């Protein structure tokens, strides 16, 4: 069994309130969940209106499948014009990890 995770640190564009922030972040999270069947949520910077951290996870029996899905998720977020992708953290955990 393998577990893959991604964490996106995002800078949001022309956002002036937490309500506007939610209107940008929620559709990204929903699209990741719908298109790629991953678990995703806003996991950081909830109190800042121009920053967001989105985390996602995926479980599979095939490490190659996880790598492919994580690559697609990263491209989806990077292609969104309303956000700037500041950093991405990727981890792949396997049964043999301590």
Tab-separated table of N, CA, C and O in Angstrom:
chain	number	residue	atom	x	y	z
A	1	UNK	N	0.847	-1.175	0.000
A	1	UNK	CA	0.000	0.000	0.000
A	1	UNK	C	0.889	1.233	0.000
A	1	UNK	O	1.887	1.294	0.700
A	2	UNK	N	0.492	2.223	-0.790
A	2	UNK	CA	1.218	3.489	-0.879
A	2	UNK	C	0.254	4.635	-0.602
A	2	UNK	O	-0.912	4.582	-0.985
A	3	UNK	N	0.781	5.661	0.055
A	3	UNK	CA	0.024	6.883	0.318
A	3	UNK	C	0.835	8.043	-0.243
A	3	UNK	O	2.004	8.222	0.125
A	4	UNK	N	0.222	8.816	-1.115
A	4	UNK	CA	0.870	9.998	-1.665
A	4	UNK	C	0.187	11.243	-1.162
A	4	UNK	O	-1.040	11.279	-1.035
A	5	UNK	N	0.993	12.258	-0.847
A	5	UNK	CA	0.427	13.525	-0.382
A	5	UNK	C	1.067	14.682	-1.140
A	5	UNK	O	2.218	14.618	-1.561
A	6	UNK	N	0.279	15.723	-1.308
A	6	UNK	CA	0.746	16.991	-1.865
A	6	UNK	C	0.265	18.111	-0.966
A	6	UNK	O	-0.846	18.054	-0.432
A	7	UNK	N	1.092	19.112	-0.826
A	7	UNK	CA	0.709	20.316	-0.097
A	7	UNK	C	1.088	21.515	-0.957
A	7	UNK	O	2.256	21.659	-1.347
A	8	UNK	N	0.100	22.334	-1.290
A	8	UNK	CA	0.300	23.512	-2.132
A	8	UNK	C	0.273	24.766	-1.271
A	8	UNK	O	-0.679	24.975	-0.519
A	9	UNK	N	1.278	25.608	-1.390
A	9	UNK	CA	1.278	26.919	-0.756
A	9	UNK	C	0.928	27.921	-1.854
A	9	UNK	O	1.660	28.049	-2.840
A	10	UNK	N	-0.206	28.604	-1.692
A	10	UNK	CA	-0.733	29.463	-2.744
A	10	UNK	C	-0.786	30.923	-2.318
A	10	UNK	O	-1.112	31.231	-1.168
A	11	UNK	N	-0.498	31.796	-3.266
A	11	UNK	CA	-0.743	33.228	-3.107
A	11	UNK	C	-1.930	33.554	-4.001
A	11	UNK	O	-1.908	33.259	-5.206
A	12	UNK	N	-2.962	34.113	-3.409
A	12	UNK	CA	-4.187	34.405	-4.155
A	12	UNK	C	-4.100	35.796	-4.766
A	12	UNK	O	-3.465	36.691	-4.220
A	13	UNK	N	-4.758	35.968	-5.883
A	13	UNK	CA	-4.725	37.225	-6.624
A	13	UNK	C	-5.441	38.361	-5.923
A	13	UNK	O	-5.204	38.642	-4.753
A	14	UNK	N	-6.335	38.995	-6.600
A	14	UNK	CA	-7.038	40.187	-6.133
A	14	UNK	C	-8.132	39.798	-5.137
A	14	UNK	O	-9.310	39.765	-5.473
A	15	UNK	N	-7.722	39.499	-3.908
A	15	UNK	CA	-8.635	39.041	-2.867
A	15	UNK	C	-8.544	40.007	-1.693
A	15	UNK	O	-7.449	40.330	-1.234
A	16	UNK	N	-9.707	40.461	-1.202
A	16	UNK	CA	-9.718	41.461	-0.135
A	16	UNK	C	-10.447	41.000	1.118
A	16	UNK	O	-10.542	41.765	2.076
A	17	UNK	N	-10.944	39.766	1.113
A	17	UNK	CA	-11.655	39.277	2.297
A	17	UNK	C	-11.572	37.756	2.350
A	17	UNK	O	-11.255	37.100	1.350
A	18	UNK	N	-11.885	37.212	3.509
A	18	UNK	CA	-11.910	35.755	3.648
A	18	UNK	C	-13.036	35.142	2.816
A	18	UNK	O	-12.909	34.026	2.319
A	19	UNK	N	-14.122	35.887	2.633
A	19	UNK	CA	-15.227	35.398	1.804
A	19	UNK	C	-14.784	35.255	0.342
A	19	UNK	O	-15.090	34.252	-0.316
A	20	UNK	N	-14.059	36.234	-0.170
A	20	UNK	CA	-13.530	36.141	-1.531
A	20	UNK	C	-12.532	34.996	-1.638
A	20	UNK	O	-12.485	34.295	-2.650
A	21	UNK	N	-11.735	34.820	-0.598
A	21	UNK	CA	-10.771	33.718	-0.575
A	21	UNK	C	-11.495	32.384	-0.712
A	21	UNK	O	-11.100	31.536	-1.515
A	22	UNK	N	-12.543	32.176	0.071
A	22	UNK	CA	-13.312	30.926	-0.001
A	22	UNK	C	-13.860	30.690	-1.400
A	22	UNK	O	-13.910	29.562	-1.880
A	23	UNK	N	-14.281	31.777	-2.066
A	23	UNK	CA	-14.851	31.627	-3.407
A	23	UNK	C	-13.800	31.208	-4.442
A	23	UNK	O	-14.154	30.716	-5.513
A	24	UNK	N	-12.516	31.377	-4.130
A	24	UNK	CA	-11.446	30.901	-5.007
A	24	UNK	C	-10.961	29.502	-4.621
A	24	UNK	O	-10.695	28.666	-5.480
A	25	UNK	N	-10.847	29.252	-3.325
A	25	UNK	CA	-10.240	28.006	-2.849
A	25	UNK	C	-11.203	26.826	-2.966
A	25	UNK	O	-10.807	25.736	-3.398
A	26	UNK	N	-12.454	27.027	-2.605
A	26	UNK	CA	-13.418	25.915	-2.639
A	26	UNK	C	-13.548	25.260	-4.009
A	26	UNK	O	-13.587	24.038	-4.106
A	27	UNK	N	-13.637	26.024	-5.096
A	27	UNK	CA	-13.731	25.370	-6.407
A	27	UNK	C	-12.477	24.559	-6.770
A	27	UNK	O	-12.583	23.523	-7.433
A	28	UNK	N	-11.313	25.003	-6.344
A	28	UNK	CA	-10.084	24.252	-6.609
A	28	UNK	C	-10.127	22.921	-5.870
A	28	UNK	O	-9.862	21.864	-6.451
A	29	UNK	N	-10.478	22.953	-4.592
A	29	UNK	CA	-10.573	21.735	-3.787
A	29	UNK	C	-11.614	20.793	-4.384
A	29	UNK	O	-11.370	19.591	-4.543
A	30	UNK	N	-12.766	21.335	-4.752
A	30	UNK	CA	-13.836	20.504	-5.317
A	30	UNK	C	-13.417	19.868	-6.638
A	30	UNK	O	-13.717	18.692	-6.898
A	31	UNK	N	-12.708	20.606	-7.480
A	31	UNK	CA	-12.275	20.062	-8.766
A	31	UNK	C	-11.245	18.946	-8.573
A	31	UNK	O	-11.289	17.923	-9.260
A	32	UNK	N	-10.328	19.124	-7.626
A	32	UNK	CA	-9.361	18.067	-7.329
A	32	UNK	C	-10.073	16.800	-6.876
A	32	UNK	O	-9.754	15.700	-7.328
A	33	UNK	N	-11.053	16.960	-6.001
A	33	UNK	CA	-11.798	15.804	-5.499
A	33	UNK	C	-12.588	15.116	-6.606
A	33	UNK	O	-12.594	13.893	-6.717
A	34	UNK	N	-13.255	15.907	-7.420
A	34	UNK	CA	-14.120	15.358	-8.461
A	34	UNK	C	-13.320	14.699	-9.586
A	34	UNK	O	-13.621	13.587	-10.007
A	35	UNK	N	-12.266	15.364	-10.070
A	35	UNK	CA	-11.518	14.850	-11.216
A	35	UNK	C	-10.598	13.686	-10.874
A	35	UNK	O	-10.399	12.796	-11.697
A	36	UNK	N	-10.022	13.705	-9.672
A	36	UNK	CA	-8.959	12.751	-9.367
A	36	UNK	C	-9.250	11.851	-8.171
A	36	UNK	O	-8.389	11.068	-7.784
A	37	UNK	N	-10.419	11.929	-7.581
A	37	UNK	CA	-10.820	11.078	-6.458
A	37	UNK	C	-9.787	11.095	-5.334
A	37	UNK	O	-9.417	10.054	-4.794
A	38	UNK	N	-9.304	12.284	-4.997
A	38	UNK	CA	-8.371	12.455	-3.889
A	38	UNK	C	-9.108	13.084	-2.716
A	38	UNK	O	-10.165	13.699	-2.887
A	39	UNK	N	-8.543	12.936	-1.543
A	39	UNK	CA	-9.049	13.676	-0.384
A	39	UNK	C	-8.305	15.002	-0.368
A	39	UNK	O	-7.066	15.026	-0.405
A	40	UNK	N	-9.029	16.106	-0.340
A	40	UNK	CA	-8.401	17.423	-0.406
A	40	UNK	C	-9.135	18.391	0.514
A	40	UNK	O	-10.342	18.276	0.711
A	41	UNK	N	-8.370	19.347	1.059
A	41	UNK	CA	-8.947	20.358	1.947
A	41	UNK	C	-7.982	21.532	2.070
A	41	UNK	O	-6.779	21.383	1.816
A	42	UNK	N	-8.524	22.674	2.455
A	42	UNK	CA	-7.663	23.791	2.839
A	42	UNK	C	-7.131	23.466	4.230
A	42	UNK	O	-7.904	23.235	5.157
A	43	UNK	N	-5.810	23.428	4.370
A	43	UNK	CA	-5.213	22.956	5.615
A	43	UNK	C	-4.339	23.996	6.316
A	43	UNK	O	-3.816	23.722	7.395
A	44	UNK	N	-4.194	25.168	5.740
A	44	UNK	CA	-3.359	26.176	6.382
A	44	UNK	C	-3.678	27.573	5.907
A	44	UNK	O	-4.339	27.770	4.894
A	45	UNK	N	-3.192	28.529	6.659
A	45	UNK	CA	-3.370	29.966	6.364
A	45	UNK	C	-4.840	30.373	6.328
A	45	UNK	O	-5.226	31.271	5.580
A	46	UNK	N	-5.686	29.727	7.139
A	46	UNK	CA	-7.113	30.049	7.100
A	46	UNK	C	-7.415	31.484	7.531
A	46	UNK	O	-8.432	32.033	7.132
A	47	UNK	N	-6.541	32.090	8.314
A	47	UNK	CA	-6.812	33.439	8.804
A	47	UNK	C	-6.228	34.538	7.912
A	47	UNK	O	-6.413	35.717	8.172
A	48	UNK	N	-5.535	34.162	6.845
A	48	UNK	CA	-4.958	35.143	5.922
A	48	UNK	C	-5.779	35.152	4.634
A	48	UNK	O	-6.045	34.100	4.063
A	49	UNK	N	-6.155	36.326	4.161
A	49	UNK	CA	-7.047	36.365	2.997
A	49	UNK	C	-6.327	36.239	1.655
A	49	UNK	O	-6.960	35.969	0.654
A	50	UNK	N	-5.002	36.409	1.599
A	50	UNK	CA	-4.300	36.280	0.312
A	50	UNK	C	-3.418	35.044	0.225
A	50	UNK	O	-2.712	34.868	-0.756
A	51	UNK	N	-3.436	34.205	1.251
A	51	UNK	CA	-2.633	32.979	1.245
A	51	UNK	C	-3.535	31.785	1.536
A	51	UNK	O	-4.524	31.905	2.243
A	52	UNK	N	-3.144	30.643	1.001
A	52	UNK	CA	-3.872	29.416	1.276
A	52	UNK	C	-2.913	28.237	1.175
A	52	UNK	O	-1.954	28.270	0.406
A	53	UNK	N	-3.192	27.219	1.952
A	53	UNK	CA	-2.480	25.954	1.817
A	53	UNK	C	-3.527	24.873	1.601
A	53	UNK	O	-4.459	24.739	2.391
A	54	UNK	N	-3.387	24.150	0.504
A	54	UNK	CA	-4.285	23.052	0.189
A	54	UNK	C	-3.484	21.761	0.296
A	54	UNK	O	-2.377	21.658	-0.248
A	55	UNK	N	-4.048	20.793	1.003
A	55	UNK	CA	-3.416	19.493	1.127
A	55	UNK	C	-4.292	18.436	0.498
A	55	UNK	O	-5.521	18.546	0.506
A	56	UNK	N	-3.655	17.416	-0.072
A	56	UNK	CA	-4.424	16.305	-0.620
A	56	UNK	C	-3.677	15.002	-0.388
A	56	UNK	O	-2.461	14.987	-0.202
A	57	UNK	N	-4.434	13.910	-0.382
A	57	UNK	CA	-3.859	12.580	-0.174
A	57	UNK	C	-4.561	11.573	-1.068
A	57	UNK	O	-5.733	11.742	-1.427
A	58	UNK	N	-3.819	10.523	-1.396
A	58	UNK	CA	-4.314	9.466	-2.266
A	58	UNK	C	-3.697	8.147	-1.813
A	58	UNK	O	-2.513	8.097	-1.495
A	59	UNK	N	-4.500	7.098	-1.766
A	59	UNK	CA	-4.031	5.765	-1.391
A	59	UNK	C	-4.199	4.840	-2.588
A	59	UNK	O	-5.229	4.863	-3.266
A	60	UNK	N	-3.160	4.003	-2.841
A	60	UNK	CA	-3.222	3.059	-3.950
A	60	UNK	C	-2.256	1.914	-3.688
A	60	UNK	O	-1.321	2.044	-2.897
A	61	UNK	N	-2.459	0.835	-4.387
A	61	UNK	CA	-1.543	-0.289	-4.322
A	61	UNK	C	-0.390	-0.152	-5.298
A	61	UNK	O	0.533	-0.960	-5.301
A	62	UNK	N	-0.427	0.890	-6.129
A	62	UNK	CA	0.572	1.079	-7.188
A	62	UNK	C	1.214	2.456	-7.050
A	62	UNK	O	0.534	3.484	-7.202
A	63	UNK	N	2.515	2.500	-6.801
A	63	UNK	CA	3.223	3.778	-6.639
A	63	UNK	C	3.198	4.596	-7.927
A	63	UNK	O	3.124	5.825	-7.895
A	64	UNK	N	3.234	3.929	-9.075
A	64	UNK	CA	3.189	4.634	-10.356
A	64	UNK	C	1.884	5.371	-10.554
A	64	UNK	O	1.855	6.489	-11.090
A	65	UNK	N	0.783	4.750	-10.138
A	65	UNK	CA	-0.529	5.399	-10.233
A	65	UNK	C	-0.555	6.658	-9.372
A	65	UNK	O	-1.052	7.709	-9.807
A	66	UNK	N	-0.022	6.568	-8.170
A	66	UNK	CA	0.001	7.734	-7.283
A	66	UNK	C	0.818	8.860	-7.900
A	66	UNK	O	0.390	10.017	-7.919
A	67	UNK	N	1.982	8.536	-8.435
A	67	UNK	CA	2.822	9.558	-9.064
A	67	UNK	C	2.095	10.235	-10.208
A	67	UNK	O	2.124	11.469	-10.336
A	68	UNK	N	1.398	9.462	-11.032
A	68	UNK	CA	0.652	10.012	-12.159
A	68	UNK	C	-0.463	10.955	-11.686
A	68	UNK	O	-0.607	12.067	-12.195
A	69	UNK	N	-1.226	10.534	-10.695
A	69	UNK	CA	-2.332	11.363	-10.198
A	69	UNK	C	-1.793	12.630	-9.534
A	69	UNK	O	-2.320	13.729	-9.756
A	70	UNK	N	-0.733	12.518	-8.744
A	70	UNK	CA	-0.164	13.700	-8.090
A	70	UNK	C	0.374	14.687	-9.124
A	70	UNK	O	0.229	15.902	-8.964
A	71	UNK	N	0.983	14.181	-10.190
A	71	UNK	CA	1.452	15.063	-11.274
A	71	UNK	C	0.283	15.823	-11.897
A	71	UNK	O	0.369	17.028	-12.145
A	72	UNK	N	-0.820	15.116	-12.142
A	72	UNK	CA	-1.999	15.763	-12.740
A	72	UNK	C	-2.584	16.821	-11.803
A	72	UNK	O	-2.987	17.901	-12.247
A	73	UNK	N	-2.638	16.510	-10.517
A	73	UNK	CA	-3.157	17.472	-9.538
A	73	UNK	C	-2.286	18.723	-9.496
A	73	UNK	O	-2.794	19.848	-9.443
A	74	UNK	N	-0.984	18.523	-9.520
A	74	UNK	CA	-0.069	19.669	-9.484
A	74	UNK	C	-0.238	20.536	-10.720
A	74	UNK	O	-0.273	21.771	-10.629
A	75	UNK	N	-0.379	19.927	-11.889
A	75	UNK	CA	-0.590	20.706	-13.117
A	75	UNK	C	-1.903	21.470	-13.074
A	75	UNK	O	-1.984	22.618	-13.522
A	76	UNK	N	-2.948	20.853	-12.528
A	76	UNK	CA	-4.249	21.519	-12.433
A	76	UNK	C	-4.148	22.788	-11.594
A	76	UNK	O	-4.611	23.856	-11.997
A	77	UNK	N	-3.528	22.681	-10.427
A	77	UNK	CA	-3.417	23.847	-9.541
A	77	UNK	C	-2.495	24.902	-10.159
A	77	UNK	O	-2.796	26.099	-10.127
A	78	UNK	N	-1.382	24.485	-10.742
A	78	UNK	CA	-0.436	25.433	-11.342
A	78	UNK	C	-1.054	26.190	-12.516
A	78	UNK	O	-0.673	27.332	-12.794
A	79	UNK	N	-2.018	25.585	-13.186
A	79	UNK	CA	-2.639	26.214	-14.357
A	79	UNK	C	-3.733	27.208	-13.999
A	79	UNK	O	-4.223	27.925	-14.877
A	80	UNK	N	-4.124	27.270	-12.727
A	80	UNK	CA	-5.195	28.203	-12.333
A	80	UNK	C	-4.659	29.632	-12.373
A	80	UNK	O	-3.708	29.960	-11.665
A	81	UNK	N	-5.254	30.513	-13.201
A	81	UNK	CA	-4.718	31.876	-13.339
A	81	UNK	C	-4.948	32.758	-12.115
A	81	UNK	O	-4.232	33.742	-11.930
A	82	UNK	N	-5.911	32.398	-11.266
A	82	UNK	CA	-6.226	33.250	-10.119
A	82	UNK	C	-5.328	33.004	-8.912
A	82	UNK	O	-5.428	33.715	-7.911
A	83	UNK	N	-4.438	32.013	-9.000
A	83	UNK	CA	-3.522	31.730	-7.889
A	83	UNK	C	-2.099	31.634	-8.407
A	83	UNK	O	-1.852	31.293	-9.563
A	84	UNK	N	-1.159	31.956	-7.525
A	84	UNK	CA	0.258	31.769	-7.816
A	84	UNK	C	0.754	30.651	-6.915
A	84	UNK	O	0.614	30.725	-5.689
A	85	UNK	N	1.327	29.642	-7.513
A	85	UNK	CA	1.831	28.488	-6.777
A	85	UNK	C	3.216	28.832	-6.231
A	85	UNK	O	4.183	28.949	-6.986
A	86	UNK	N	3.305	29.032	-4.903
A	86	UNK	CA	4.572	29.403	-4.288
A	86	UNK	C	5.465	28.195	-4.049
A	86	UNK	O	6.679	28.268	-4.259
A	87	UNK	N	4.879	27.092	-3.586
A	87	UNK	CA	5.661	25.875	-3.377
A	87	UNK	C	4.739	24.666	-3.343
A	87	UNK	O	3.539	24.790	-3.106
A	88	UNK	N	5.342	23.513	-3.596
A	88	UNK	CA	4.637	22.232	-3.546
A	88	UNK	C	5.511	21.266	-2.756
A	88	UNK	O	6.707	21.160	-3.005
A	89	UNK	N	4.906	20.583	-1.800
A	89	UNK	CA	5.595	19.527	-1.063
A	89	UNK	C	4.926	18.203	-1.413
A	89	UNK	O	3.712	18.074	-1.301
A	90	UNK	N	5.726	17.237	-1.826
A	90	UNK	CA	5.212	15.940	-2.247
A	90	UNK	C	5.873	14.856	-1.398
A	90	UNK	O	7.074	14.885	-1.179
A	91	UNK	N	5.046	13.912	-0.952
A	91	UNK	CA	5.576	12.769	-0.196
A	91	UNK	C	4.898	11.507	-0.679
A	91	UNK	O	3.713	11.511	-0.989
A	92	UNK	N	5.685	10.429	-0.707
A	92	UNK	CA	5.167	9.122	-1.050
A	92	UNK	C	5.597	8.169	0.069
A	92	UNK	O	6.776	8.017	0.339
A	93	UNK	N	4.623	7.575	0.728
A	93	UNK	CA	4.873	6.657	1.830
A	93	UNK	C	4.507	5.250	1.379
A	93	UNK	O	3.458	5.041	0.777
A	94	UNK	N	5.372	4.288	1.692
A	94	UNK	CA	5.110	2.903	1.347
A	94	UNK	C	5.116	2.021	2.584
A	94	UNK	O	5.457	2.465	3.679
A	95	UNK	N	4.745	0.774	2.409
A	95	UNK	CA	4.713	-0.172	3.525
A	95	UNK	C	6.063	-0.356	4.190
A	95	UNK	O	6.144	-0.644	5.392
A	96	UNK	N	7.140	-0.176	3.433
A	96	UNK	CA	8.465	-0.393	3.989
A	96	UNK	C	9.032	0.823	4.707
A	96	UNK	O	10.143	0.789	5.221
A	97	UNK	N	8.279	1.929	4.771
A	97	UNK	CA	8.733	3.127	5.497
A	97	UNK	C	8.697	2.856	6.989
A	97	UNK	O	7.849	2.144	7.504
A	98	UNK	N	9.650	3.447	7.688
A	98	UNK	CA	9.675	3.297	9.153
A	98	UNK	C	8.902	4.399	9.821
A	98	UNK	O	8.753	5.456	9.435
